[in-house]
Structures are given as C-alpha cells and as structure tokens.
Short mmCIF file of C-alpha atoms in Angstrom, two decimals:
data_model
loop_
_atom_site.label_atom_id
_atom_site.label_comp_id
_atom_site.label_asym_id
_atom_site.label_seq_id
_atom_site.Cartn_x
_atom_site.Cartn_y
_atom_site.Cartn_z
CA UNK R 180 81.80 116.67 72.21
CA UNK R 181 84.33 119.41 71.54
CA UNK R 182 85.80 121.59 74.27
CA UNK R 183 86.70 125.20 73.58
CA UNK R 184 88.97 127.29 75.79
CA UNK R 185 86.91 130.10 77.29
CA UNK R 186 89.42 131.63 79.66
CA UNK R 187 92.87 130.96 81.05
CA UNK R 188 94.06 131.98 84.50
CA UNK R 189 97.65 131.78 85.69
CA UNK R 190 97.97 130.94 89.39
CA UNK R 191 101.32 132.46 90.38
CA UNK R 192 103.60 130.37 92.56
CA UNK R 193 102.47 130.46 96.25
CA UNK R 194 99.14 132.13 95.36
CA UNK R 195 95.54 131.10 94.76
CA UNK R 196 92.92 132.02 92.17
CA UNK R 197 89.16 131.64 91.94
CA UNK R 198 87.29 130.47 88.89
CA UNK R 199 83.49 130.15 88.58
CA UNK R 200 82.00 127.27 86.61
CA UNK R 201 78.52 126.68 85.25
CA UNK R 202 77.08 123.19 85.13
CA UNK R 203 78.70 121.23 82.30
CA UNK R 204 81.75 123.46 81.96
CA UNK R 205 85.18 121.91 82.37
CA UNK R 206 88.22 123.02 84.33
CA UNK R 207 91.71 121.86 83.44
CA UNK R 208 94.45 122.33 86.03
CA UNK R 209 97.91 122.23 84.45
CA UNK R 210 101.33 122.01 86.09
CA UNK R 211 103.22 123.50 83.15
CA UNK R 212 106.65 123.10 84.70
CA UNK R 213 105.69 119.81 86.39
CA UNK R 214 106.04 118.77 90.01
CA UNK R 215 103.68 121.34 91.52
CA UNK R 216 100.87 120.48 93.94
CA UNK R 217 97.55 122.27 93.52
CA UNK R 218 95.06 122.47 96.39
CA UNK R 219 91.59 122.50 94.85
CA UNK R 220 88.53 123.67 96.81
CA UNK R 221 84.99 123.84 95.45
CA UNK R 222 81.68 125.04 96.86
CA UNK R 223 78.20 125.54 95.54
CA UNK R 224 78.03 129.13 96.68
CA UNK R 225 76.66 128.47 100.16
CA UNK R 226 79.08 128.14 103.08
CA UNK R 227 77.20 124.99 104.08
CA UNK R 228 78.10 122.93 101.03
CA UNK R 229 81.69 122.20 100.07
CA UNK R 230 83.45 119.51 98.13
CA UNK R 231 84.16 116.97 100.87
CA UNK R 232 87.05 114.52 100.86
CA UNK R 233 85.41 112.28 103.47
CA UNK R 234 82.03 112.10 101.73
CA UNK R 235 83.76 111.45 98.39
CA UNK R 236 85.65 108.52 99.96
CA UNK R 237 82.47 106.86 101.22
CA UNK R 238 80.66 107.60 97.95
CA UNK R 239 83.08 105.40 96.01
CA UNK R 240 84.61 103.28 98.82
CA UNK R 241 87.97 104.57 97.58
CA UNK R 242 90.69 106.95 98.81
CA UNK R 243 90.40 108.85 95.51
CA UNK R 244 87.88 108.75 92.65
CA UNK R 245 88.62 106.98 89.39
CA UNK R 246 88.16 108.60 85.98
CA UNK R 247 84.45 109.15 85.43
CA UNK R 248 83.61 109.36 89.13
CA UNK R 249 82.43 112.53 90.90
CA UNK R 250 83.71 114.36 93.93
CA UNK R 251 80.70 114.99 96.17
CA UNK R 252 79.84 117.67 98.68
CA UNK R 253 79.15 117.72 102.41
CA UNK R 254 75.55 117.06 101.30
CA UNK R 255 76.70 114.08 99.20
CA UNK R 256 75.79 115.73 95.88
CA UNK R 257 78.16 115.49 92.89
CA UNK R 258 79.95 118.81 92.31
CA UNK R 259 82.89 117.96 90.00
CA UNK R 260 83.56 114.79 88.00
CA UNK R 261 87.10 113.64 87.26
CA UNK R 262 87.10 113.26 83.47
CA UNK R 263 90.77 113.19 82.44
CA UNK R 264 94.20 112.86 84.02
CA UNK R 265 97.42 113.01 82.02
CA UNK R 266 99.61 112.83 85.16
CA UNK R 267 100.75 109.55 86.78
CA UNK R 268 97.50 109.67 88.73
CA UNK R 269 98.96 110.28 92.15
CA UNK R 270 96.75 112.73 94.06
CA UNK R 271 95.96 113.17 97.74
CA UNK R 272 92.67 113.43 99.59
CA UNK R 273 93.95 112.64 103.10
CA UNK R 274 95.64 115.88 104.16
CA UNK R 275 94.39 119.34 105.08
CA UNK R 276 95.52 122.60 103.51
CA UNK R 277 98.77 124.05 104.84
CA UNK R 278 98.22 127.05 107.10
CA UNK R 279 100.19 129.49 109.27
CA UNK R 280 100.14 127.09 112.26
CA UNK R 281 101.68 124.36 110.10
CA UNK R 282 104.53 126.60 108.97
CA UNK R 283 105.16 127.82 112.53
CA UNK R 284 105.45 124.16 113.62
CA UNK R 285 107.97 123.64 110.81
CA UNK R 286 110.12 126.45 112.25
CA UNK R 287 109.04 129.40 110.15
CA UNK R 288 109.17 132.70 112.00
CA UNK R 289 107.14 135.48 110.44
CA UNK R 290 104.83 135.28 107.48
CA UNK R 291 104.64 132.36 105.05
CA UNK R 292 102.08 131.96 102.28
CA UNK R 293 99.68 129.02 102.76
CA UNK R 294 96.86 127.30 100.89
CA UNK R 295 94.42 128.10 103.73
CA UNK R 296 95.16 131.84 103.50
CA UNK R 297 95.09 131.66 99.69
CA UNK R 298 91.55 130.26 99.89
CA UNK R 299 90.41 132.99 102.27
CA UNK R 300 91.94 135.67 100.04
CA UNK R 301 90.53 134.24 96.81
CA UNK R 302 87.01 134.10 98.26
CA UNK R 303 87.23 137.24 100.38
CA UNK R 304 85.85 135.21 103.29
CA UNK R 305 87.24 134.83 106.79
CA UNK R 306 86.36 131.15 107.05
CA UNK R 307 86.53 129.71 110.57
CA UNK R 308 87.27 126.21 109.35
CA UNK R 309 88.99 125.60 106.01
CA UNK R 310 87.52 122.64 104.10
CA UNK R 311 89.84 119.78 103.27
CA UNK R 312 91.08 120.24 99.69
CA UNK R 313 91.74 117.84 96.85
CA UNK R 314 95.53 117.94 96.60
CA UNK R 315 96.22 117.48 92.90
CA UNK R 316 99.59 116.08 91.83
CA UNK R 317 100.42 115.29 95.50
CA UNK R 318 101.75 111.79 96.11
CA UNK R 319 101.07 110.54 99.65
CA UNK R 320 101.12 106.73 99.65
CA UNK R 321 99.83 104.78 102.65
CA UNK R 322 101.94 101.88 103.93
CA UNK R 323 100.31 98.62 105.09
CA UNK R 324 100.99 99.81 108.66
CA UNK R 325 98.92 102.95 108.07
CA UNK R 326 101.84 105.35 107.78
CA UNK R 327 101.87 108.20 105.26
CA UNK R 328 104.86 108.85 103.03
CA UNK R 329 105.64 112.29 101.58
CA UNK R 330 106.83 111.93 98.01
CA UNK R 331 107.92 114.59 95.59
CA UNK R 332 105.17 115.26 93.05
CA UNK R 333 105.63 112.84 90.13
CA UNK R 334 103.62 115.00 87.66
CA UNK R 335 105.74 115.86 84.63
CA UNK R 336 105.76 119.18 82.73
CA UNK R 337 102.36 119.84 81.17
CA UNK R 338 100.51 117.21 83.19
CA UNK R 339 96.87 118.12 83.66
CA UNK R 340 93.71 117.05 85.46
CA UNK R 341 90.32 117.90 83.97
CA UNK R 342 87.05 118.02 85.91
CA UNK R 343 83.49 118.73 84.78
CA UNK R 344 81.13 120.83 86.88
CA UNK R 345 78.02 118.90 87.97
CA UNK R 346 76.45 122.06 89.36
CA UNK R 347 77.20 125.75 89.21
CA UNK R 348 80.15 126.16 91.55
CA UNK R 349 83.01 128.29 92.74
CA UNK R 350 86.45 126.70 92.52
CA UNK R 351 89.67 127.94 94.10
CA UNK R 352 93.05 126.45 93.23
CA UNK R 353 96.11 127.28 95.30
CA UNK R 354 99.62 126.66 93.93
CA UNK R 355 100.88 125.14 97.17
CA UNK R 356 103.64 127.28 98.73
CA UNK R 357 105.15 124.36 100.65
CA UNK R 358 108.94 124.74 100.33
CA UNK R 359 109.99 122.98 103.55
CA UNK R 360 108.92 119.43 102.69
CA UNK R 361 109.75 117.78 99.38
CA UNK R 362 106.27 117.68 97.88
CA UNK R 363 106.97 120.50 95.39
CA UNK R 364 110.60 119.41 94.93
CA UNK R 365 111.60 122.38 97.11
CA UNK R 366 110.45 125.06 94.67
CA UNK R 367 106.87 126.30 94.48
CA UNK R 368 105.85 126.91 90.88
CA UNK R 369 102.81 128.39 89.13
CA UNK R 370 99.80 126.49 87.82
CA UNK R 371 97.43 127.25 84.97
CA UNK R 372 93.63 127.00 85.06
CA UNK R 373 91.71 126.61 81.81
CA UNK R 374 87.93 126.96 81.70
CA UNK R 375 86.54 124.97 78.80
CA UNK R 376 83.02 125.00 77.42
CA UNK R 377 81.53 122.32 75.22
CA UNK R 378 79.79 122.56 71.88
CA UNK R 379 77.88 119.35 71.36
CA UNK V 216 98.31 107.85 138.82
CA UNK V 217 94.96 106.41 139.87
CA UNK V 218 91.75 107.01 137.94
CA UNK V 219 88.43 107.26 139.74
CA UNK V 220 85.06 106.95 138.03
CA UNK V 221 83.29 110.31 138.29
CA UNK V 222 80.22 109.64 136.18
CA UNK V 223 78.84 107.01 133.84
CA UNK V 224 76.58 107.72 130.89
CA UNK V 225 74.78 105.06 128.87
CA UNK V 226 74.44 105.93 125.19
CA UNK V 227 71.33 104.02 124.09
CA UNK V 228 71.50 102.19 120.77
CA UNK V 229 71.06 104.64 117.83
CA UNK V 230 71.42 107.71 120.08
CA UNK V 231 74.14 110.17 121.08
CA UNK V 232 75.22 111.68 124.39
CA UNK V 233 77.36 114.66 125.35
CA UNK V 234 79.98 114.63 128.06
CA UNK V 235 82.11 117.61 129.14
CA UNK V 236 85.72 117.08 130.12
CA UNK V 237 88.20 119.29 131.95
CA UNK V 238 91.86 119.21 131.05
CA UNK V 239 93.46 116.04 132.40
CA UNK V 240 90.22 114.13 132.82
CA UNK V 241 89.81 110.82 131.02
CA UNK V 242 86.97 109.40 128.97
CA UNK V 243 86.53 105.67 128.46
CA UNK V 244 84.22 104.53 125.67
CA UNK V 245 83.06 100.95 126.19
CA UNK V 246 81.23 98.60 123.81
CA UNK V 247 79.81 96.39 126.55
CA UNK V 248 78.15 93.95 124.17
CA UNK V 249 80.99 94.23 121.64
CA UNK V 250 80.81 94.97 117.93
CA UNK V 251 79.37 98.48 118.17
CA UNK V 252 80.84 101.51 116.36
CA UNK V 253 80.98 104.81 118.25
CA UNK V 254 81.29 108.12 116.37
CA UNK V 255 83.25 110.47 118.61
CA UNK V 256 83.22 114.25 118.08
CA UNK V 257 85.09 116.79 120.21
CA UNK V 258 85.29 120.56 120.24
CA UNK V 259 86.81 123.20 122.46
CA UNK V 260 83.56 125.05 122.88
CA UNK V 261 83.92 127.34 119.88
CA UNK V 262 82.36 126.29 116.56
CA UNK V 263 85.67 127.16 114.91
CA UNK V 264 87.74 124.47 116.58
CA UNK V 265 86.90 120.79 116.28
CA UNK V 266 88.81 117.58 116.52
CA UNK V 267 89.98 117.14 112.92
CA UNK V 268 90.69 113.80 111.27
CA UNK V 269 92.74 115.41 108.48
CA UNK V 270 94.89 117.54 110.79
CA UNK V 271 95.45 114.54 113.06
CA UNK V 272 96.67 112.49 110.07
CA UNK V 273 99.26 115.09 109.08
CA UNK V 274 100.29 115.62 112.72
CA UNK V 275 101.49 112.02 112.98
CA UNK V 276 101.87 111.07 109.30
CA UNK V 277 99.51 108.20 110.09
CA UNK V 278 95.91 107.21 109.25
CA UNK V 279 95.23 106.84 112.98
CA UNK V 280 97.20 107.82 116.12
CA UNK V 281 99.15 105.31 118.13
CA UNK V 282 98.80 104.94 121.90
CA UNK V 283 100.24 108.08 123.51
CA UNK V 284 99.54 110.31 120.51
CA UNK V 285 96.97 113.12 120.46
CA UNK V 286 94.08 113.88 118.18
CA UNK V 287 94.43 117.54 117.17
CA UNK V 288 91.94 120.21 116.20
CA UNK V 289 91.33 122.25 113.07
CA UNK V 290 93.85 124.66 114.67
CA UNK V 291 96.33 121.79 115.10
CA UNK V 292 96.16 121.83 118.91
CA UNK V 293 95.99 118.58 120.90
CA UNK V 294 92.49 118.03 122.27
CA UNK V 295 92.39 114.32 123.26
CA UNK V 296 95.24 111.84 123.64
CA UNK V 297 94.74 108.14 122.99
CA UNK V 298 95.98 106.52 126.20
CA UNK V 299 94.56 102.98 126.21
CA UNK V 300 92.84 100.59 123.84
CA UNK V 301 91.69 97.11 124.87
CA UNK V 302 90.07 96.42 121.48
CA UNK V 303 91.91 94.91 118.49
CA UNK V 304 92.86 98.48 117.60
CA UNK V 305 90.81 98.79 114.43
CA UNK V 306 89.31 102.29 114.25
CA UNK V 307 88.41 104.56 111.34
CA UNK V 308 89.30 108.16 110.60
CA UNK V 309 88.50 108.16 106.86
CA UNK V 310 84.71 108.30 106.77
CA UNK V 311 82.14 110.95 107.62
CA UNK V 312 79.21 110.55 110.00
CA UNK V 313 76.14 108.83 108.59
CA UNK V 314 73.30 111.24 107.90
CA UNK V 315 69.77 111.29 106.44
CA UNK V 316 71.10 111.65 102.87
CA UNK V 317 73.21 108.53 103.34
CA UNK V 318 70.25 106.47 104.52
CA UNK V 319 68.05 107.77 101.68
CA UNK V 320 70.75 106.63 99.22
CA UNK V 321 70.69 103.21 100.88
CA UNK V 322 66.96 102.96 100.18
CA UNK V 323 65.47 104.11 103.46
CA UNK V 324 62.16 105.90 103.08
CA UNK V 325 61.15 108.03 106.04
CA UNK V 326 63.13 108.75 109.15
CA UNK V 327 66.27 106.91 110.23
CA UNK V 328 68.50 107.85 113.14
CA UNK V 329 72.01 109.03 112.16
CA UNK V 330 75.24 110.07 113.84
CA UNK V 331 75.01 113.53 112.23
CA UNK V 332 71.57 114.15 113.72
CA UNK V 333 72.67 112.66 117.03
CA UNK V 334 75.48 115.24 117.17
CA UNK V 335 73.11 118.11 116.42
CA UNK V 336 70.67 116.89 119.06
CA UNK V 337 73.32 116.33 121.73
CA UNK V 338 74.75 119.83 121.24
CA UNK V 339 71.46 121.58 120.51
CA UNK V 340 73.13 123.16 117.48
CA UNK V 341 71.93 123.23 113.89
CA UNK V 342 75.41 122.75 112.42
CA UNK V 343 75.69 123.47 108.70
CA UNK V 344 78.61 121.12 108.24
CA UNK V 345 79.13 118.14 110.56
CA UNK V 346 82.80 117.59 111.44
CA UNK V 347 84.33 114.26 110.49
CA UNK V 348 84.25 111.98 113.56
CA UNK V 349 86.65 109.45 114.98
CA UNK V 350 84.85 106.18 114.32
CA UNK V 351 85.82 103.98 117.27
CA UNK V 352 85.68 100.19 116.84
CA UNK V 353 85.07 100.65 113.06
CA UNK V 354 87.27 98.51 110.84
CA UNK V 355 87.78 100.01 107.37
CA UNK V 356 90.99 98.61 105.89
CA UNK V 357 92.53 100.19 102.76
CA UNK V 358 93.68 97.86 99.99
CA UNK V 359 96.92 98.52 98.09
CA UNK V 360 94.73 99.78 95.21
CA UNK V 361 93.19 102.42 97.45
CA UNK V 362 89.85 100.69 97.95
CA UNK V 363 88.02 100.70 101.29
CA UNK V 364 86.61 97.52 102.80
CA UNK V 365 83.69 97.51 105.23
CA UNK V 366 84.30 94.98 107.96
CA UNK V 367 82.12 94.08 110.88
CA UNK V 368 83.46 95.65 114.07
CA UNK V 369 86.01 93.26 115.60
CA UNK V 370 85.71 94.77 119.11
CA UNK V 371 84.73 92.10 121.63
CA UNK V 372 82.37 92.52 124.62
CA UNK V 373 83.78 95.03 127.08
CA UNK V 374 86.40 96.45 124.70
CA UNK V 375 87.22 100.05 125.54
CA UNK V 376 89.18 103.05 124.30
CA UNK V 377 90.40 105.65 126.79
CA UNK V 378 91.38 109.22 125.90
CA UNK V 379 92.72 112.06 128.07
CA UNK V 380 91.53 115.64 127.58
CA UNK V 381 94.37 117.99 126.64
CA UNK V 382 92.09 120.99 127.01
CA UNK V 383 88.63 121.63 128.39
CA UNK V 384 86.35 120.18 125.76
CA UNK V 385 82.90 118.98 124.84
CA UNK V 386 82.68 115.41 123.56
CA UNK V 387 79.74 113.74 121.86
CA UNK V 388 79.62 110.01 121.22
CA UNK V 389 76.97 108.51 118.96
CA UNK V 390 76.19 104.79 119.10
CA UNK V 391 76.09 104.43 115.31
CA UNK V 392 72.59 103.47 114.10
CA UNK V 393 73.90 101.89 110.89
CA UNK V 394 71.89 98.69 110.38
CA UNK V 395 72.09 98.42 106.58
CA UNK V 396 75.81 97.72 106.24
CA UNK V 397 77.61 95.15 108.33
CA UNK V 398 79.71 97.47 110.47
CA UNK V 399 77.60 96.91 113.60
CA UNK V 400 76.92 93.28 112.68
CA UNK V 401 73.41 94.34 111.68
CA UNK V 402 72.26 95.30 115.16
CA UNK V 403 72.93 98.73 116.69
CA UNK V 404 73.78 98.40 120.38
CA UNK V 405 74.38 100.83 123.25
CA UNK V 406 77.74 102.18 124.39
CA UNK V 407 78.90 103.36 127.80
CA UNK V 408 80.87 106.53 128.55
CA UNK V 409 82.90 106.75 131.75
CA UNK V 410 84.39 110.03 132.92
CA UNK V 411 87.43 109.36 135.06
CA UNK V 412 89.40 111.81 137.14
CA UNK V 413 92.90 111.25 138.42
CA UNK V 414 94.35 111.52 141.89
CA UNK V 415 98.11 111.75 141.57
#
C-alpha cells in the first residue's frame, strides 16, 4: 500500500486546526521542530460520539494503545488506528485539555490561548464539556505510588504519529499553548498535519 | 464535628440510586457484604458540570485523590472531598462505566443491567455521553509497561468511603452489575448510601 500526500495543514503555535478524514485515509501529525505537544480530538460528526480516552483504555487494558490498535469512541467503536510512531512513543491519555480555568489557576491574568478554546474555535461549536484529548508527544509517567510526573516532550525534530481513519471523522489538533509548565520546553511551537490517501 | 445519619438508601444489586447533597453534607458508601464495586457520578445540577476523572487527576497530579483532597468538576471546581476510607484504598478512576455495548462485546445476548443505564434511570435523563465515574472499591493496578490488571475488589465487609459535598450536588451510585469479569468476585451485591449531616 502506498500513501500519497493529499493536503498539508500547518497548525500555528498556540492554535488549532480541523481536518476531515474519510474511512481509510491517514493523518500524520508532525512536530517539525520537536518537543511540541499536540492535543488530538476526533468525532464522528455527532456530538454524542467522540474519541474517548477511558473507553480506549478498557478496550485494550492499557493506558495507551500499541501500534496497530485503535482508539475507540464513547460508543466503543474504532475511530482511528495508531499505525506508525517515529517518536520515542511517549504520549498521554490521562489528562484533560488545558482551558482558561487552568491558566487562571496557574496565575495568568487576562487571556491565554488553550486547547479547549482551540477545539471550540476549530469546530465552531460552543461545547459544554470538552472531550478528553489524546495528548501526542506528551510524556506523563505514572510512579508506582500513583503520582504523575510532568516531563518535557521527548519527541525530536520531525517526529510523527500516523493514524488511519476507521470511519469518516472530524479531527482537530491543537498545538498546545502551555508555556507555564515544562511540557513544551517552555516554547509553544507549530505542528503539521498531513492527510494521506492510499492507492492499493 | 459530629455526624448524624439523616437518611439511608439501599442500592440493590445491579441497580443505581440518586441522593442529593447540600454543601457540607457527607455521603458514606458502604459495601456491607464486601467486594462490591460502586460507580459514583456527581453533578452540580447542570449537564455542563460533572465530576471529572481527568480534571481530578491533573488537579492533584495523581491517579486518585488522597484523603483530604477533592474530586473536581469539568470546570475544575471541587465538588466532593474524600474524607475517610476504611477499605484497603484501592479505587479506580481510569475506566468508564459499563454499558450495553460492553456486555454485547463480552458475549451477552439480550438485556444486561449496566452502570451507564443505571445512571440514566436514576436521573431520568437520556444522556448522550455518560461521564466517567469514580469506581469505588475497584482495584485496577497499572503495570510499569502501562497495562491494566483487573483484580477482584479487595474491600472487606462493611468497608466504606466517605465524601463531603463542596457544593450542592446530585450524586448517583450504581452497584456495578458486572458478573463476567472478576471485579465483583462474580456476584453483584447491594451497596448502602448514608447521608450524614454535621452538628458543629
């Protein structure tokens, strides 16, 4: 199977972009400069069915899928399958999207970009509750005592994650604007989305 | 501070019950026979604000709160504080509520009670997306490789968890009807809810 680049979308630092996939199409998320977290959301087009971190965990009895395993929705249906990962493989599915309340708690006064607002803007929807994202390139290890550590993203320049759509879906990726913790090494950077179609 | 029992609600095996709390009131969830998982949901009365597992994790940088720490909502506001735990302290905040799709995948044909349906019934709401519960007395350890183990509930007879309401809220507890995995030792059992008020 050969994959051909169909379109390429730059996600500017601190912003989010939407990309629509048809079943069988691939999406590659690239941190060209390295060390940038990407919050990935996916839905089937109805507000009732989102990619769900919790349902994906129970589906595989794992904190994060392995290569070849799908992310599933709130209705437990596969929506995206993880097909390739050229990063060190450290991704997070424990934490919610950053939002204005989070930045206020961190001491920010006034406006600060957030992944939650980036999702709302990209979809043009005033969602009451923001689904929990897949935090690509985000390294949050769990200690034996159940504590979470906040590491700087270990993804090097050009590292990429590729997923295949298992149903027609809408994907939003936010280049996380977090500049107060170390997860983006202090400097939010852009990401690149590549939509790939196959010729078999 | 002295706590006085105000009302007592039996949650029959495989069913769910709602209990409303005012700020400062306490709720004790008891597994009288031991070894029974309870899925606890809480909301502030608006569909937009639920107790959130993911936001609670980031609030404390832990998989589960310690005694004295609150569970927070999708808006990151404390809703219930964990004040006492007489069980071995093994609870889960990684997994979603069981639902009809889950039981179908486990081979069930026809109807099977589920925590998701118990929540809908207890609230009288046809929720599109069921919030992720706090799974009391459910022991799901994480291995260093990120795999989840499914242990039988280690809570002995009479073990109880007590939470304090940080705002007026609606709580639903479902006595998990899971009888196909070992989490309830094969036999779903009832739970007891005690609403306690304080006289200081």
